[in-house]
Coordinates of C-alpha atoms in Angstrom, one line a residue:
Chain A
X54 CA 100.9 72.5 78.5
X55 CA 101.0 70.0 75.6
X56 CA 98.0 70.0 73.3
X57 CA 97.0 73.5 74.2
X58 CA 96.2 76.2 71.7
X59 CA 99.0 78.7 71.5
X60 CA 97.8 82.2 72.1
X61 CA 99.0 85.8 71.6
X62 CA 97.4 88.6 73.4
X63 CA 97.2 92.0 71.7
X64 CA 96.4 95.2 73.6
X65 CA 95.6 98.3 71.6
X66 CA 95.2 101.7 73.2
X67 CA 96.6 105.1 73.9
X68 CA 99.1 104.0 76.6
X69 CA 99.3 107.6 77.5
X70 CA 101.3 106.8 79.6
X71 CA 101.6 103.1 80.2
X72 CA 100.9 102.1 83.8
X73 CA 101.3 99.1 86.0
X74 CA 97.6 98.6 85.5
X75 CA 98.2 98.0 81.7
X76 CA 100.8 95.4 82.5
X77 CA 98.6 93.8 85.1
X78 CA 96.1 93.2 82.2
X79 CA 98.5 90.9 80.6
X80 CA 99.4 89.0 83.8
X81 CA 95.7 88.5 84.7
X82 CA 94.8 87.5 81.2
X83 CA 97.6 85.0 81.0
X84 CA 96.7 83.3 84.3
X85 CA 93.0 83.2 83.3
X86 CA 93.6 81.6 79.8
X87 CA 96.0 79.1 81.3
X88 CA 93.4 78.1 83.9
X89 CA 90.8 77.3 81.2
X90 CA 93.1 74.4 80.4
X91 CA 92.7 75.1 76.7
X92 CA 95.3 77.7 76.0
X93 CA 99.1 78.4 76.3
X94 CA 99.9 82.1 76.1
X95 CA 103.1 82.4 74.0
X96 CA 103.3 86.2 73.6
X97 CA 101.8 89.6 74.4
X98 CA 101.9 92.7 72.2
X99 CA 101.4 96.3 73.3
X100 CA 100.3 98.4 70.2
X101 CA 100.1 102.1 71.0
X102 CA 97.6 104.0 68.8
X103 CA 98.8 106.5 66.2
X104 CA 98.8 110.3 66.7
X105 CA 96.0 110.7 64.2
X106 CA 93.6 109.1 66.6
X107 CA 92.9 112.6 67.8
X108 CA 92.3 111.8 71.4
X109 CA 92.6 114.7 73.8
X110 CA 95.8 114.8 75.7
X111 CA 97.5 112.3 73.5
X112 CA 101.3 112.9 73.4
X113 CA 103.4 112.0 70.4
X114 CA 103.7 108.3 69.7
X115 CA 107.5 108.5 69.8
X116 CA 107.3 109.2 73.6
X117 CA 104.5 106.7 74.2
X118 CA 106.5 104.0 72.5
X119 CA 109.6 104.8 74.4
X120 CA 107.8 104.7 77.7
X121 CA 106.2 101.4 76.9
X122 CA 109.5 99.9 75.9
X123 CA 111.1 101.1 79.2
X124 CA 108.2 99.6 81.1
X125 CA 108.4 96.2 79.4
X126 CA 112.1 95.9 79.3
X127 CA 112.1 93.4 82.1
X128 CA 109.2 91.4 80.6
X129 CA 110.1 88.1 78.9
X130 CA 106.8 87.7 77.0
X131 CA 105.3 91.1 76.3
X132 CA 106.7 93.4 73.8
X133 CA 105.9 96.7 72.2
X134 CA 105.0 97.0 68.5
X135 CA 105.1 100.3 66.5
X136 CA 103.4 99.2 63.3
X137 CA 100.1 100.8 64.2
X138 CA 101.6 104.1 65.3
X139 CA 103.8 104.3 62.1
X140 CA 100.8 104.2 59.8
X141 CA 100.0 107.4 58.0
X142 CA 96.4 107.5 59.2
X143 CA 94.6 106.0 62.2
X144 CA 94.0 102.3 61.6
X145 CA 91.0 100.4 62.7
X146 CA 91.6 97.8 65.4
X147 CA 90.6 95.0 63.0
X148 CA 93.2 96.1 60.6
X149 CA 95.9 96.0 63.3
X150 CA 94.7 92.6 64.3
X151 CA 94.9 91.3 60.7
X152 CA 98.4 92.6 60.4
X153 CA 99.6 91.0 63.5
X154 CA 97.8 87.7 62.8
X155 CA 99.4 87.5 59.3
X156 CA 102.8 88.4 60.7
X157 CA 102.7 85.7 63.4
X158 CA 101.3 83.1 61.0
X159 CA 104.1 83.9 58.5
X160 CA 106.7 83.5 61.3
X161 CA 105.4 80.1 62.1
X162 CA 105.2 79.0 58.5
X163 CA 108.8 80.0 58.0
X164 CA 110.1 78.3 61.1
X165 CA 108.2 75.0 61.1
X166 CA 108.3 72.3 58.5
X167 CA 105.6 71.1 57.8
X168 CA 103.4 73.6 59.7
X169 CA 100.1 72.4 61.1
X170 CA 97.1 74.5 61.6
X171 CA 97.1 74.0 65.3
X172 CA 100.6 75.3 65.7
X173 CA 99.8 78.8 64.4
X174 CA 99.0 80.8 67.5
X175 CA 95.6 82.4 67.8
X176 CA 95.4 86.1 68.3
X177 CA 93.0 87.7 70.8
X178 CA 92.3 91.3 71.7
X179 CA 93.1 92.1 75.3
X180 CA 91.0 94.9 76.7
X181 CA 89.4 96.4 79.8
X182 CA 85.7 96.4 80.5
X183 CA 85.4 100.0 79.5
X184 CA 86.4 98.9 76.0
X185 CA 83.3 96.7 75.7
X186 CA 81.1 99.7 76.3
X187 CA 82.6 101.5 73.3
X188 CA 81.0 99.1 70.9
X189 CA 77.7 100.8 71.4
X190 CA 79.0 104.4 70.8
X191 CA 77.4 105.3 67.5
X192 CA 79.8 105.8 64.7
X193 CA 82.8 104.5 66.5
X194 CA 82.8 101.0 65.2
X195 CA 81.7 99.4 62.0
X196 CA 79.5 96.4 62.5
X197 CA 81.5 94.2 60.2
X198 CA 84.6 95.1 62.1
X199 CA 83.1 94.2 65.5
X200 CA 82.0 90.9 63.9
X201 CA 85.5 90.2 62.8
X202 CA 87.3 91.3 66.0
X203 CA 85.0 89.2 68.2
X204 CA 83.9 86.5 65.8
X205 CA 87.1 85.7 64.0
X206 CA 89.7 86.6 66.6
X207 CA 88.1 86.8 70.1
X208 CA 88.3 89.1 73.1
X209 CA 89.9 88.7 76.5
X210 CA 88.2 91.4 78.7
X211 CA 89.5 92.2 82.2
X212 CA 86.8 93.7 84.4
X213 CA 87.4 97.1 85.9
X214 CA 85.9 98.7 88.9
X215 CA 82.1 98.6 88.9
X216 CA 81.8 98.1 85.1
X217 CA 80.0 94.9 84.2
X218 CA 81.2 93.6 80.9
X219 CA 78.6 90.8 80.9
X220 CA 75.9 93.4 80.8
X221 CA 77.5 95.0 77.7
X222 CA 77.5 91.5 76.1
X223 CA 73.9 91.0 77.1
X224 CA 72.8 94.3 75.6
X225 CA 74.4 93.6 72.2
X226 CA 73.0 91.0 69.9
X227 CA 76.3 90.8 68.0
X228 CA 78.4 90.3 71.2
X229 CA 75.9 87.7 72.5
X230 CA 76.2 85.7 69.4
X231 CA 79.9 85.3 69.9
X232 CA 79.8 84.8 73.7
X233 CA 82.1 81.8 73.6
X234 CA 84.8 83.9 72.0
X235 CA 84.7 86.5 74.8
X236 CA 86.7 85.6 77.9
X237 CA 85.8 87.6 80.9
X238 CA 88.6 87.9 83.5
X239 CA 87.4 89.1 86.9
X240 CA 89.8 91.4 88.6
X241 CA 88.8 91.0 92.2
X242 CA 90.9 93.9 93.4
X243 CA 89.1 97.1 92.9
X244 CA 91.6 99.3 91.3
X245 CA 90.8 102.5 89.5
X246 CA 94.2 103.6 88.7
X247 CA 94.2 104.7 85.1
X248 CA 96.4 106.7 82.7
X249 CA 93.9 109.6 83.1
X250 CA 94.5 109.6 86.8
X251 CA 98.2 109.4 86.4
X252 CA 98.2 112.4 84.0
X253 CA 96.0 114.3 86.5
X254 CA 98.4 113.6 89.3
X255 CA 101.4 114.6 87.1
X256 CA 99.7 117.9 86.2
X257 CA 99.3 118.7 89.9
X258 CA 102.8 117.8 90.8
X259 CA 101.7 114.8 92.8
X260 CA 103.7 111.6 93.1
X261 CA 103.0 108.8 90.7
X262 CA 105.7 106.6 92.2
X263 CA 104.6 102.9 92.4
X264 CA 101.9 103.5 89.8
X265 CA 104.3 103.3 86.9
X266 CA 107.8 101.9 86.6
X267 CA 110.5 104.3 87.8
X268 CA 112.1 104.3 84.4
X269 CA 108.9 105.6 82.9
X270 CA 108.6 108.3 85.6
X271 CA 112.1 109.4 84.9
X272 CA 111.4 109.6 81.2
X273 CA 108.3 111.7 81.8
X274 CA 110.3 114.1 84.0
X275 CA 113.2 114.3 81.5
X276 CA 110.9 115.2 78.6
X277 CA 108.4 117.2 80.7
X278 CA 105.4 115.3 79.3
X279 CA 101.9 115.7 80.7
X280 CA 101.3 119.3 81.6
X281 CA 98.3 121.5 81.4
X282 CA 99.2 122.2 77.8
X283 CA 99.7 118.6 76.8
X284 CA 96.2 117.8 78.1
X285 CA 94.7 120.5 75.9
X286 CA 96.1 118.9 72.8
X287 CA 93.3 117.8 70.4
X288 CA 90.8 119.5 72.6
X289 CA 88.4 120.4 69.8
X290 CA 89.4 117.6 67.5
X291 CA 86.9 114.9 66.7
X292 CA 88.1 111.3 67.3
X293 CA 89.4 110.0 64.0
X294 CA 87.1 106.9 63.8
X295 CA 84.1 109.2 64.1
X296 CA 85.2 111.4 61.2
X297 CA 86.1 108.3 59.1
X298 CA 82.7 106.8 59.4
X299 CA 80.9 110.0 58.3
X300 CA 83.0 110.2 55.2
X301 CA 82.1 106.7 54.2
X302 CA 78.4 107.2 54.7
Chain B
X138 CA 103.2 140.4 91.4
X139 CA 106.1 142.6 90.4
X140 CA 104.8 145.6 92.2
X141 CA 104.9 143.9 95.5
X142 CA 108.6 143.5 95.5
X143 CA 109.1 147.3 95.3
X144 CA 107.3 147.9 98.5
X145 CA 109.4 148.1 101.6
X146 CA 108.5 146.1 104.5
X147 CA 109.5 148.4 107.2
X148 CA 106.9 150.9 106.1
X149 CA 104.1 148.4 106.6
X150 CA 105.4 147.4 110.0
X151 CA 105.1 150.9 111.2
X152 CA 101.7 151.3 109.6
X153 CA 100.3 148.2 111.2
X154 CA 101.6 148.9 114.6
X155 CA 100.7 152.6 114.7
X156 CA 97.3 152.5 113.2
X157 CA 94.4 152.6 115.5
X158 CA 91.8 150.1 115.1
X159 CA 89.1 152.5 114.4
X160 CA 90.9 154.3 111.6
X161 CA 89.4 153.9 108.2
X162 CA 91.3 152.0 105.6
X163 CA 92.1 153.9 102.5
X164 CA 94.1 153.1 99.4
X165 CA 97.1 154.9 101.0
X166 CA 97.1 152.6 104.0
X167 CA 99.0 149.7 102.5
X168 CA 98.7 146.6 104.6
X169 CA 100.7 144.6 102.4
X170 CA 103.4 142.0 102.6
X171 CA 105.6 140.5 100.1
X172 CA 104.7 137.0 99.0
X173 CA 108.0 135.3 99.6
X174 CA 109.3 137.0 102.6
X175 CA 108.1 139.7 104.8
X176 CA 106.4 140.8 107.8
X177 CA 103.3 139.3 109.2
X178 CA 101.3 141.3 111.6
X179 CA 102.0 138.9 114.4
X180 CA 99.2 140.0 116.6
X181 CA 96.7 139.2 113.9
X182 CA 97.6 135.7 112.9
X183 CA 98.4 132.8 115.2
X184 CA 100.2 130.6 112.9
X185 CA 102.4 133.0 111.1
X186 CA 101.9 131.5 107.7
X187 CA 99.5 133.8 106.1
X188 CA 99.6 137.3 104.8
X189 CA 97.0 139.5 103.5
X190 CA 97.4 141.9 100.7
X191 CA 95.7 145.1 99.6
X192 CA 96.3 145.5 96.0
X193 CA 96.8 149.2 95.3
X194 CA 96.6 148.7 91.6
X195 CA 92.9 148.3 92.1
X196 CA 92.2 151.2 94.3
X197 CA 90.9 153.2 91.4
X198 CA 88.3 150.7 90.7
X199 CA 87.7 148.2 93.4
X200 CA 90.1 147.5 96.2
X201 CA 90.9 143.9 96.5
X202 CA 92.0 142.0 99.6
X203 CA 93.6 138.7 99.0
X204 CA 95.1 136.3 101.5
X205 CA 98.3 134.7 100.6
X206 CA 99.5 131.6 102.1
X207 CA 103.2 131.0 102.4
X208 CA 104.4 127.6 101.4
X209 CA 107.6 125.9 100.5
X210 CA 107.2 127.0 96.9
X211 CA 105.1 129.7 95.3
X212 CA 102.5 131.1 97.4
X213 CA 98.9 130.5 96.4
X214 CA 96.0 132.7 96.8
X215 CA 93.9 131.4 99.5
X216 CA 90.9 133.6 99.4
X217 CA 89.8 136.8 98.0
X218 CA 87.6 138.9 100.1
X219 CA 87.2 142.1 98.4
X220 CA 84.7 144.5 97.1
X221 CA 84.1 148.2 97.1
X222 CA 82.5 148.1 100.5
X223 CA 85.9 147.4 102.1
X224 CA 86.8 151.0 101.7
X225 CA 84.4 152.0 104.3
X226 CA 85.4 149.5 106.9
X227 CA 87.7 149.9 109.8
X228 CA 90.8 148.0 110.6
X229 CA 89.0 146.3 113.4
X230 CA 86.3 144.8 111.2
X231 CA 88.9 143.9 108.6
X232 CA 91.0 142.0 111.1
X233 CA 88.0 140.0 112.2
X234 CA 87.1 139.1 108.6
X235 CA 90.5 138.1 107.6
X236 CA 91.1 136.2 110.7
X237 CA 88.0 134.1 110.2
X238 CA 89.0 133.3 106.7
X239 CA 92.5 132.4 107.7
X240 CA 91.5 130.4 110.6
X241 CA 89.3 128.3 108.4
X242 CA 91.9 128.0 105.8
X243 CA 94.7 127.2 108.1
X244 CA 92.9 124.4 109.8
X245 CA 92.2 123.0 106.4
X246 CA 95.6 123.3 104.9
X247 CA 98.5 123.5 107.3
X248 CA 101.8 123.5 105.6
X249 CA 104.2 120.7 106.4
X250 CA 107.3 119.3 105.0
X251 CA 107.6 115.6 105.3
X252 CA 111.2 114.8 106.0
X253 CA 111.1 111.1 106.5
X254 CA 108.9 108.0 106.3
X255 CA 109.5 104.8 108.2
X256 CA 108.1 101.4 107.8
X257 CA 108.1 99.5 111.0
X258 CA 107.1 95.8 110.6
X259 CA 105.5 94.2 113.6
X260 CA 107.3 91.5 115.6
X261 CA 106.5 87.8 115.2
X262 CA 105.0 87.7 118.6
X263 CA 102.0 89.6 117.3
X264 CA 100.7 86.2 116.3
X265 CA 98.6 87.3 113.4
X266 CA 97.4 84.4 111.2
X267 CA 99.6 84.0 108.2
X268 CA 102.4 86.2 109.5
X269 CA 105.7 84.9 108.3
X270 CA 109.0 85.5 110.0
X271 CA 110.1 89.1 110.6
X272 CA 113.5 88.6 108.9
X273 CA 111.7 88.0 105.5
X274 CA 109.2 90.8 106.0
X275 CA 112.0 93.2 106.8
X276 CA 114.1 92.1 103.8
X277 CA 111.2 92.5 101.4
X278 CA 110.4 95.9 102.8
X279 CA 114.1 96.9 102.3
X280 CA 114.0 95.6 98.7
X281 CA 110.9 97.6 98.0
X282 CA 112.2 100.9 99.4
X283 CA 115.7 100.5 97.9
X284 CA 115.2 103.3 95.5
X285 CA 113.2 105.6 97.7
X286 CA 115.0 108.7 98.9
X287 CA 112.8 109.3 101.9
X288 CA 111.2 106.0 103.0
X289 CA 113.3 103.5 105.1
X290 CA 112.7 100.4 107.1
X291 CA 113.2 100.2 110.8
X292 CA 113.7 96.9 112.7
X293 CA 113.5 98.1 116.3
X294 CA 109.9 96.9 116.8
X295 CA 110.5 93.5 115.3
X296 CA 113.6 92.9 117.3
X297 CA 111.8 93.3 120.6
X298 CA 111.3 89.9 122.4
X299 CA 107.6 90.6 123.1
X300 CA 105.0 92.4 121.1
X301 CA 105.3 96.2 121.5
X302 CA 102.2 98.4 121.6
X303 CA 102.0 100.9 118.8
X304 CA 102.1 103.8 121.3
X305 CA 105.4 102.5 122.6
X306 CA 106.8 102.3 119.1
X307 CA 105.7 105.9 118.3
X308 CA 107.2 107.1 121.6
X309 CA 110.5 105.3 120.9
X310 CA 110.8 107.0 117.5
X311 CA 109.6 110.4 118.8
X312 CA 112.3 110.3 121.6
X313 CA 114.9 109.4 119.0
X314 CA 113.9 112.3 116.8
X315 CA 114.0 114.9 119.6
X316 CA 117.3 113.6 120.9
X317 CA 118.8 113.9 117.5
X318 CA 117.3 117.3 117.0
X319 CA 118.8 118.6 120.1
X320 CA 122.2 117.1 119.4
X321 CA 122.8 118.6 116.0
X322 CA 121.8 121.9 114.5
X323 CA 121.3 120.6 111.0
X324 CA 117.8 121.0 109.9
X325 CA 117.3 117.5 108.5
X326 CA 116.7 114.8 111.0
X327 CA 116.8 111.1 110.5
X328 CA 114.4 108.5 111.7
X329 CA 110.8 108.8 112.7
X330 CA 107.6 107.2 111.8
X331 CA 105.9 109.8 109.7
X332 CA 107.1 113.2 110.4
X333 CA 105.8 116.6 109.7
X334 CA 107.9 119.6 110.1
X335 CA 106.1 122.8 110.5
X336 CA 107.1 125.3 107.9
X337 CA 108.1 128.5 109.6
X338 CA 110.3 130.1 107.0
X339 CA 109.3 133.7 107.2
X340 CA 112.4 135.6 106.7
X341 CA 112.2 139.0 108.2
X342 CA 115.1 141.3 107.5
X343 CA 113.7 144.4 109.2
X344 CA 113.2 144.8 112.8
X345 CA 110.6 142.4 113.8
X346 CA 110.5 139.7 116.3
X347 CA 109.2 136.7 114.4
X348 CA 110.6 133.5 115.5
X349 CA 112.3 131.8 112.6
X350 CA 113.8 128.8 114.4
X351 CA 112.5 125.6 113.1
X352 CA 110.4 123.6 115.5
X353 CA 111.3 120.0 116.4
X354 CA 109.9 117.6 113.8
X355 CA 106.6 116.1 114.6
X356 CA 105.8 112.4 114.4
X357 CA 102.6 111.1 112.9
X358 CA 101.3 107.6 112.7
X359 CA 100.5 106.7 109.0
X360 CA 97.7 104.3 108.6
X361 CA 94.7 103.3 106.6
X362 CA 91.1 104.0 107.7
X363 CA 90.7 100.4 108.8
X364 CA 93.3 100.9 111.5
X365 CA 91.6 104.1 112.7
X366 CA 88.4 102.1 112.9
X367 CA 90.1 99.3 114.8
X368 CA 90.5 101.7 117.7
X369 CA 86.9 100.7 118.4
X370 CA 87.6 97.0 118.7
X371 CA 87.3 95.8 122.3
X372 CA 90.6 94.8 123.9
X373 CA 92.7 95.7 120.8
X374 CA 93.9 99.0 122.0
X375 CA 94.4 100.5 125.5
X376 CA 92.4 103.7 125.8
X377 CA 95.4 105.6 127.1
X378 CA 97.5 104.5 124.1
X379 CA 94.9 105.9 121.7
X380 CA 94.9 109.1 123.7
X381 CA 98.6 109.3 123.4
X382 CA 98.8 108.5 119.7
X383 CA 96.2 111.0 118.6
X384 CA 96.6 113.5 121.4
X385 CA 100.3 113.8 121.8
X386 CA 101.6 112.8 118.3
X387 CA 99.0 112.7 115.5
X388 CA 97.7 110.4 112.8
X389 CA 97.7 110.7 109.0
X390 CA 94.9 108.4 107.8
X391 CA 94.5 107.3 104.2
X392 CA 90.9 106.6 103.3
X393 CA 90.0 103.3 101.8
X394 CA 87.0 102.3 99.9
X395 CA 84.2 101.1 102.2
X396 CA 85.1 103.0 105.3
X397 CA 84.0 106.4 106.5
X398 CA 86.7 107.5 108.9
X399 CA 85.2 110.9 109.5
X400 CA 82.0 109.3 110.8
X401 CA 84.1 107.1 113.0
X402 CA 86.0 110.1 114.4
X403 CA 82.7 111.9 115.1
X404 CA 81.4 108.9 117.0
X405 CA 84.5 108.5 119.2
X406 CA 85.0 111.1 122.0
X407 CA 88.7 110.8 122.2
X408 CA 89.2 111.0 118.4
X409 CA 86.8 113.9 118.2
X410 CA 88.7 115.7 120.9
X411 CA 91.9 115.5 119.0
X412 CA 90.4 115.7 115.5
X413 CA 92.9 118.6 114.6
X414 CA 95.7 116.0 114.9
X415 CA 94.0 113.6 112.6
X416 CA 94.9 114.4 109.0
X417 CA 92.7 112.7 106.5
X418 CA 94.3 111.9 103.2
X419 CA 91.7 111.3 100.6
X420 CA 92.6 108.7 98.1
X421 CA 90.5 109.8 95.2
X422 CA 91.5 106.8 93.1
X423 CA 90.5 103.6 94.6
X424 CA 93.3 101.1 94.9
X425 CA 92.4 98.1 97.0
X426 CA 95.5 96.0 96.5
X427 CA 96.1 94.4 99.8
X428 CA 98.6 92.0 101.2
X429 CA 95.8 89.5 101.8
X430 CA 94.9 89.5 98.1
X431 CA 98.6 89.2 97.2
X432 CA 99.0 86.2 99.5
X433 CA 95.9 84.6 98.1
X434 CA 97.1 85.0 94.5
X435 CA 100.5 83.5 95.4
X436 CA 98.8 80.5 97.0
X437 CA 96.9 79.9 93.8
X438 CA 100.0 80.2 91.6
X439 CA 98.7 83.5 90.1
X440 CA 100.9 86.3 89.0
X441 CA 101.5 89.2 91.4
X442 CA 103.8 91.0 89.0
X443 CA 103.2 94.8 88.9
X444 CA 101.5 94.6 92.3
X445 CA 104.8 94.4 94.1
X446 CA 108.2 95.5 93.0
X447 CA 110.0 92.8 90.9
X448 CA 112.7 92.4 93.5
X449 CA 110.1 91.4 96.1
X450 CA 108.4 89.0 93.7
X451 CA 111.8 87.4 93.1
X452 CA 112.5 87.2 96.8
X453 CA 109.2 85.5 97.4
X454 CA 109.8 83.0 94.7
X455 CA 113.4 82.3 95.8
X456 CA 112.3 81.6 99.4
X457 CA 109.0 80.0 98.5
X458 CA 107.1 82.2 100.9
X459 CA 103.3 82.3 101.1
X460 CA 101.8 78.9 100.6
X461 CA 98.8 77.2 102.0
X462 CA 101.0 76.1 105.0
X463 CA 102.3 79.6 105.7
X464 CA 98.8 80.9 105.8
X465 CA 97.9 78.5 108.6
X466 CA 100.6 79.8 110.8
X467 CA 99.2 81.2 114.1
X468 CA 95.7 79.8 113.1
X469 CA 95.0 78.8 116.7
X470 CA 96.9 81.5 118.4
X471 CA 95.4 84.5 120.1
X472 CA 96.4 87.9 118.8
X473 CA 99.0 89.4 121.2
X474 CA 96.9 92.5 122.2
X475 CA 93.9 90.4 123.0
X476 CA 96.0 88.1 125.1
X477 CA 97.6 90.9 127.0
X478 CA 94.5 93.0 127.6
X479 CA 92.0 90.3 128.4
X480 CA 94.2 88.6 130.8
X481 CA 94.8 91.8 132.7
X482 CA 91.0 92.4 133.0

C-alpha cells in the first residue's frame, strides 16, 4: 500500500438508530477505494447530526451517540465523533468536514517531522445514493457548499436499491463538473434495510435482531426508544437547513 | 373496557344457550364475553379464538358489535360490524354475519406461538457445487445462533451417511416432538424444525366444556420463496414428499424479491389443495443478502463484515474457507436428488 493517498471517510447522518447497513457503507467504501489502487483508507468517522436538525422522529443525540459507540466498539478503524452533535445549532455538512479535515491535518503536523503534503490524509464524505438526490431539493444546500463538499473534498457514494446516483450526477451541472471526485460504489446486493424500517419494526413490536448489533438492541430496549411518541417528535418542525436558508435570503 | 370485567360470564352462557334463533336481539340481550377470559359460544365458532361483543354503552345511540380476537397479549379488535339496523335482526342472521367475518379473519390471522426454530444443514452427500464440509457449516451455524434464545442447530440430517429427503427430515423431527410431548406434561417442547403451537388459552371458570388442553406442537418447514418454487423442478422432489410436507405438516414461506409464490401456489394443484397450510411471510423490506453473494465477496477478498456475525467471519478467516478452489467442489457431480430420482425412472 506504499505510495497511496491516505484517506479518511466521514459519514454524516441521523443514525437514528445506527444499523448494520450504515456499517456496511464503510466496509464497501473501503474495499472500493483500495481497489482503485490509489488510496489507503486509514480511518472512518461516524458523525451523528445534532438535535437541532429538526428531523421527524430524531431521538436525542446522547442516545444516538451511545448506540453508535456500542455498534462500533469492535471496529478497529471506524469511530464515533460527537463534535457535530455538541454544536449549539445545526452545522452544515461542509462545516463539519472542514473541522475534521483541520483536526486530522493538525494531528499529522504534530506527529510527523517534517510533514509532507502527501502524508496528510484526504477526507471524503461517505454517503448513500439517496443523499445525492438531496442536492436538488431547493433550499437544502447552498451552492457554494456543494461546490466545496464535492470539489474540494470528494464523495464516496454507495448505491442503494434502485436509486441511480449516476443519474443524479448527470442531472446536475455542478456534480458533473466534479465527476472525478465522486466515487460510485455499486452495492450488488439489493438491500433496503434502513433506520426508518428499523424504527417501524420497533414501533410494531417486531424483531430487529440481526439488523443491528445486539448491544444496540439492548440499549434501545433499556431506554425504551422508538415508540409512537418518539416518531411524532418534530412532526411540524421544519428542517433546520431550510429555515436557515430563508433567513439568509 | 372496564365495564366488560363486571359482567358475569355465567349469565351469558345461559343467554346464548337458551335463546331461540328467531328471537330479536335487544340491548338487554347481552351477548358478550370478556376479552381475556371467558366463554365462547362454542357452537358458533369453530376455532374458539374469537368472541363478539355487544357494547351496551352504545345502546342508547347505536349498538355496536365488535369482534375480539384472543391472542397471547392484549386482544385486538378484528372487525366492527355494527349499525342501528342490527337492532332489528335476529340471532340467526347475526350468527351468520359474525361467522363470515370471523371465518375470513381467522383464515387470515391464526394465532400461533412459535416455540422453537431449528437450522438443519444438509449433508455433504447432497453434492451441491461449492458446498464445504458439514462440520464447518454446523460450527458456523452454532456460532451464529449462540445468543439466540429460541433458534438452535441440529446435526441429525448432516450425520446421515446418504442424503436425506426433506420430507424424511421433517418427519424425523415431528416424531421427536410428539414423543417428547407425550412423555412430559410441561408445555414447552424442545426440538423441531419450525413449530407452531395453536393458542388455545381460553380459561373458562364457569360451567362450560371448552377444551383447554394444549395441542401437540405443529411442525412447519421454513423456507424462502425460491424453495417453494423449486417444487416445480423436475426430478428434484418426489410428488408424495411435497404432498406430505404441505399436507401433513405445513410451510412458512418468506417472500423474496423477484418471486411470486402466490402465483406459483395457484398454478400447482397440490399446493393449492393445501394452501391453508402454507403461511406466507411477506418481507416488506427487501434484503437479498445470500450465501452465494457472501462466498463471492470472500473469494474476491472483499469485506463481509456486518453481513454475518463477527464470530462466523472470524471462523471463516481462521479456517480459510471459501476460496476459488472450494467453489469448484462438486463442480462435476450430480445433485443427489437428481441422481436418486432419475436413476429410479
